[in-house]
PDB file of C-alpha atoms in Angstrom:
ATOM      1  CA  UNK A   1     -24.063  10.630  -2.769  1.00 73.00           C
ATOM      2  CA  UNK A   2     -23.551   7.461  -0.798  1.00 74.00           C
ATOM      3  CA  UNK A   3     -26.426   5.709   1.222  1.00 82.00           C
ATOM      4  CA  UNK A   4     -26.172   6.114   5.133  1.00 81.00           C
ATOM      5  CA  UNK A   5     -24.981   2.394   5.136  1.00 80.00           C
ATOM      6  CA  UNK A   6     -22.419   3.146   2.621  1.00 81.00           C
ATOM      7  CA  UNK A   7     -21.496   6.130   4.576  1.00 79.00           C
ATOM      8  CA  UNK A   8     -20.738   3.842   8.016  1.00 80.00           C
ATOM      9  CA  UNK A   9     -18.978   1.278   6.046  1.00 80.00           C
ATOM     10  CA  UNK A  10     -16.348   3.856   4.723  1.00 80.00           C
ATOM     11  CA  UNK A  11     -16.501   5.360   8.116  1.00 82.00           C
ATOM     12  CA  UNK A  12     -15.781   2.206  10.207  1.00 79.00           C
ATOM     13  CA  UNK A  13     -12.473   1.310   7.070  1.00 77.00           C
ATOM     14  CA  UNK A  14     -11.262   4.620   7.569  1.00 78.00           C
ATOM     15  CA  UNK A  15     -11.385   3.963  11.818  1.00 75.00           C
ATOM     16  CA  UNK A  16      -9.882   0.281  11.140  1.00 72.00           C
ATOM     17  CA  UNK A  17      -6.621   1.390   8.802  1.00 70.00           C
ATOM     18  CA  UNK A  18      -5.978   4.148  10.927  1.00 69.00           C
ATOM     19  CA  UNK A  19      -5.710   1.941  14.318  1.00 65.00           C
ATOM     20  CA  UNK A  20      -3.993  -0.758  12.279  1.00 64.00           C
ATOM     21  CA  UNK A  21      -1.965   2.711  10.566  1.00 65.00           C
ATOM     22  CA  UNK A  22      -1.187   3.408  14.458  1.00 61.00           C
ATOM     23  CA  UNK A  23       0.102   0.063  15.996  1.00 60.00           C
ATOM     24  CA  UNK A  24       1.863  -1.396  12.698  1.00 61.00           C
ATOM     25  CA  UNK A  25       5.136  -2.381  13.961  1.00 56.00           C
ATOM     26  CA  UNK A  26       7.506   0.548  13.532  1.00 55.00           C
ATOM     27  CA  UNK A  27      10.081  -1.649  12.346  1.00 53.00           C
ATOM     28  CA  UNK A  28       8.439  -2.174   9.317  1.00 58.00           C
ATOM     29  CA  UNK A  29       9.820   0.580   8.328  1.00 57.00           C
ATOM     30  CA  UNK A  30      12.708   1.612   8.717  1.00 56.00           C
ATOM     31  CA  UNK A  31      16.488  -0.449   7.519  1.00 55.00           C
ATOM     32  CA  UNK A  32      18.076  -3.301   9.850  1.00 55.00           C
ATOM     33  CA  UNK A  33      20.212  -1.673  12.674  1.00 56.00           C
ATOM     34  CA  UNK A  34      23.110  -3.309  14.072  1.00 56.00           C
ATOM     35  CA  UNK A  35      22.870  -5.015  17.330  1.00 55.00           C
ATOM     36  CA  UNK A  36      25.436  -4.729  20.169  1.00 58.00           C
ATOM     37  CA  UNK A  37      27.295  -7.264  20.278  1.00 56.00           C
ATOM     38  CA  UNK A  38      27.304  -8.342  15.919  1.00 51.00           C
ATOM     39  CA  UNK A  39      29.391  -6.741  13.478  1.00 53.00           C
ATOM     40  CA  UNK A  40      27.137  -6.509  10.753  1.00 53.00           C
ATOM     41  CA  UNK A  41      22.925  -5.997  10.489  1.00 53.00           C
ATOM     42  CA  UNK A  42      20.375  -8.534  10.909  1.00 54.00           C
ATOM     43  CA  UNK A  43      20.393 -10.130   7.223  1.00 55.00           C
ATOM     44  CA  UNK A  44      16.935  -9.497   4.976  1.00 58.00           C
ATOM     45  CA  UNK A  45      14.382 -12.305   4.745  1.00 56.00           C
ATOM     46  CA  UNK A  46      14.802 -14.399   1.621  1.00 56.00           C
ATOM     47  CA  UNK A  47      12.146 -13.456  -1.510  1.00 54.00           C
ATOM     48  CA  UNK A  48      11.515 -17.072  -0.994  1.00 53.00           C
ATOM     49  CA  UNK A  49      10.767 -17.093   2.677  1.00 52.00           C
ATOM     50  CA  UNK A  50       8.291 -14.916   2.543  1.00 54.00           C
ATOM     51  CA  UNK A  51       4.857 -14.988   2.562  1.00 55.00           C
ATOM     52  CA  UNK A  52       2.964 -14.520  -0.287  1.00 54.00           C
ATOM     53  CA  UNK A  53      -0.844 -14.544  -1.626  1.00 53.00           C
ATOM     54  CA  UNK A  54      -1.592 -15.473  -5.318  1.00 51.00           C
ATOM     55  CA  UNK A  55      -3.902 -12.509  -6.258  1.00 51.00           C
ATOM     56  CA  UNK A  56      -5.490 -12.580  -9.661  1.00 51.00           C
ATOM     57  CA  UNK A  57      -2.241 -14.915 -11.331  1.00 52.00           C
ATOM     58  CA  UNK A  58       0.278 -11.867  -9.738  1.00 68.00           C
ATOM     59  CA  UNK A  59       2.049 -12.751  -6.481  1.00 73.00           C
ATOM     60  CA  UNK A  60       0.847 -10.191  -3.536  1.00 79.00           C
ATOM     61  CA  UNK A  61       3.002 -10.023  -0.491  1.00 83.00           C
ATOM     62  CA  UNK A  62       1.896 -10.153   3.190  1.00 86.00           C
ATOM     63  CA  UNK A  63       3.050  -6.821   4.819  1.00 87.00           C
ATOM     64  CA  UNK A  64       2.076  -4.894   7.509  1.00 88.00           C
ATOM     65  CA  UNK A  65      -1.122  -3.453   6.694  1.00 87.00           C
ATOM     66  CA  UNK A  66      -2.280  -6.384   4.761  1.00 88.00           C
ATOM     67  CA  UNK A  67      -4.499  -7.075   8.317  1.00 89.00           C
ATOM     68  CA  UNK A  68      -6.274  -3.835   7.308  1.00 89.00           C
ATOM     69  CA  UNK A  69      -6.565  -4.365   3.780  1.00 90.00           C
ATOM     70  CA  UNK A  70      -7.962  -8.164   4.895  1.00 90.00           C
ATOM     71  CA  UNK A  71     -10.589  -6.213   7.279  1.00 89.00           C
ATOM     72  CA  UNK A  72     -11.773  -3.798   5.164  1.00 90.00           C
ATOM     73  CA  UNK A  73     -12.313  -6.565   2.208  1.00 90.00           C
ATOM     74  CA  UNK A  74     -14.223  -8.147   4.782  1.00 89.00           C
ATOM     75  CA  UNK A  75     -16.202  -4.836   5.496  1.00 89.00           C
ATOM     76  CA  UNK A  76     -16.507  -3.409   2.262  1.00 89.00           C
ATOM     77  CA  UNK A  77     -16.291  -6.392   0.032  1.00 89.00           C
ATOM     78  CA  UNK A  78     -13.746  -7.071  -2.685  1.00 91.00           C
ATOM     79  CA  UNK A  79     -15.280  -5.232  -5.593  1.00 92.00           C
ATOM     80  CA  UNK A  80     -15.890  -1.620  -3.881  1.00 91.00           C
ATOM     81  CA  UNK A  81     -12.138  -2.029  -2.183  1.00 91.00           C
ATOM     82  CA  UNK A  82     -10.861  -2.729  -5.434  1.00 91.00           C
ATOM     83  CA  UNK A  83     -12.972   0.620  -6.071  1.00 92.00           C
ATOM     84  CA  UNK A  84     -11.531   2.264  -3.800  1.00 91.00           C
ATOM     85  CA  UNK A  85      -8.137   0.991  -4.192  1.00 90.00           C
ATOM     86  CA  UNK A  86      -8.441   2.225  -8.121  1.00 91.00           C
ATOM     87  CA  UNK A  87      -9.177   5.930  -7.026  1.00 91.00           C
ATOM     88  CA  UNK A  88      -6.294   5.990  -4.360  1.00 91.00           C
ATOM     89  CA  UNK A  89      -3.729   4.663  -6.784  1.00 91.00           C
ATOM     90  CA  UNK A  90      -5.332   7.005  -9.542  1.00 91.00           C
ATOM     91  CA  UNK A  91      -4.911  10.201  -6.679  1.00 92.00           C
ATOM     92  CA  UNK A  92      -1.523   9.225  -5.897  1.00 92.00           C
ATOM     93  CA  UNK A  93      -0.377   8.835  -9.847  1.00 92.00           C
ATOM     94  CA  UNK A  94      -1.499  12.408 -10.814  1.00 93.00           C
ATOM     95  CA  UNK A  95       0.291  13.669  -7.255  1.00 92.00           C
ATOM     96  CA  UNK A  96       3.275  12.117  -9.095  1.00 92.00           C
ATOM     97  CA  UNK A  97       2.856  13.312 -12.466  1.00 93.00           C
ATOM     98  CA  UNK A  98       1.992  17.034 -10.826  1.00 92.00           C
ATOM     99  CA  UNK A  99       5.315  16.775  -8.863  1.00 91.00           C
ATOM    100  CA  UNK A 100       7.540  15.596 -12.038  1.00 91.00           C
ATOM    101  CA  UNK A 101       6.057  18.341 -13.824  1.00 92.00           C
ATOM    102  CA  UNK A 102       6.438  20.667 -11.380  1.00 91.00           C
ATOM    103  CA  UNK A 103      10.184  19.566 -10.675  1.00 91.00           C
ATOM    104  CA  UNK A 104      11.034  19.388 -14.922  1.00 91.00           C
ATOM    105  CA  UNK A 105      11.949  15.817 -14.719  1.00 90.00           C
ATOM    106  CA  UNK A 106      11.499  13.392 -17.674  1.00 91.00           C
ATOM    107  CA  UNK A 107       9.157  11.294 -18.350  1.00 92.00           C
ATOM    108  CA  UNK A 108      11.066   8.269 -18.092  1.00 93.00           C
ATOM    109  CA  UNK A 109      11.236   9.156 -14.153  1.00 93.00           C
ATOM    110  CA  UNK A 110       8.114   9.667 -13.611  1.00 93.00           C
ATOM    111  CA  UNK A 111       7.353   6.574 -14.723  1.00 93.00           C
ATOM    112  CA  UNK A 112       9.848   5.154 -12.604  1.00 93.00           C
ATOM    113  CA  UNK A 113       8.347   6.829  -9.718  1.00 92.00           C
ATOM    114  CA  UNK A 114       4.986   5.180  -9.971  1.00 92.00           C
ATOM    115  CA  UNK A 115       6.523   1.798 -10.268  1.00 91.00           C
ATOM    116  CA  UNK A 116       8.725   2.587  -7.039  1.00 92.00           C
ATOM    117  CA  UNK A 117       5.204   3.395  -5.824  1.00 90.00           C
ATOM    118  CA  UNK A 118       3.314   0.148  -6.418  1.00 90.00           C
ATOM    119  CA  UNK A 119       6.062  -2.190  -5.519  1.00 89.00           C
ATOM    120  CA  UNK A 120       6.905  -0.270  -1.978  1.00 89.00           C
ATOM    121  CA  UNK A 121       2.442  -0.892  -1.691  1.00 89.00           C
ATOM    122  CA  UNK A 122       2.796  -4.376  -2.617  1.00 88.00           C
ATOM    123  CA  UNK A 123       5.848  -4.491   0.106  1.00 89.00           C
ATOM    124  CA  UNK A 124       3.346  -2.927   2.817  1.00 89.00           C
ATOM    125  CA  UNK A 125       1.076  -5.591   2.450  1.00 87.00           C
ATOM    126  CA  UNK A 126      -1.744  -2.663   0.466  1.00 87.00           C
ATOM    127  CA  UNK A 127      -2.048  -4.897  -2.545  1.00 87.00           C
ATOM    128  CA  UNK A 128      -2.734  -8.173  -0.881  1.00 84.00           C
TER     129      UNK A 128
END
């Protein structure tokens, strides 16, 4: 069981990412569209022009719900978000692994799954 402090703490994160969840930009999102009036989509960012944060010797990227990720380190502190963040990423492995059981695939693409699934985090700004 957690302590009553504990319990507010996770209460007030879970209120924070879901109002930063709720007015993230939308375009985040989704692919470039073409504008009237050009022939061809905006053109990505470059890797290089983006902004990153060294995290433990890896390279994080800023996304958009690194502000949330920022608050709740600032809430919750670093170690029982990195907690946290452990248990999520554990949960959403074995939903993989269920699914690519479920499905028959190989293991080769399950594997390839969870990598899609930490690099498109890192993208949103989750691992920052």
């Amino acid at each position: 069981r957690y302590s009553v402090v504990e319990q507010i703490k996770m209460k007030v994160a879970a209120v924070l990412f879901a109002l930063v969840a709720l007015f993230a930009s939308a375009a985040a999102f989704v692919a470039p569209v073409a504008r009237p009036g050009l022939s061809r989509p905006a053109a990505p960012v470059s890797r290089q022009a983006r902004t990153v944060v060294h995290m433990g010797g890896k390279v994080a990227q800023v996304g958009p719900f690194s502000p949330a990720v920022y608050l709740a380190k600032f809430i919750l502190g670093e170690k029982e978000l990195n907690k946290i963040r452990g248990k999520v990423i554990s949960l959403h492995s074995q939903v993989i692994t269920y699914h690519c059981n479920w499905a028959g695939t190989q293991l080769r693409t399950r594997n390839r799954l969870i990598k899609f699934a930490k690099t498109n985090g890192d993208r949103l700004g989750f691992l920052v």
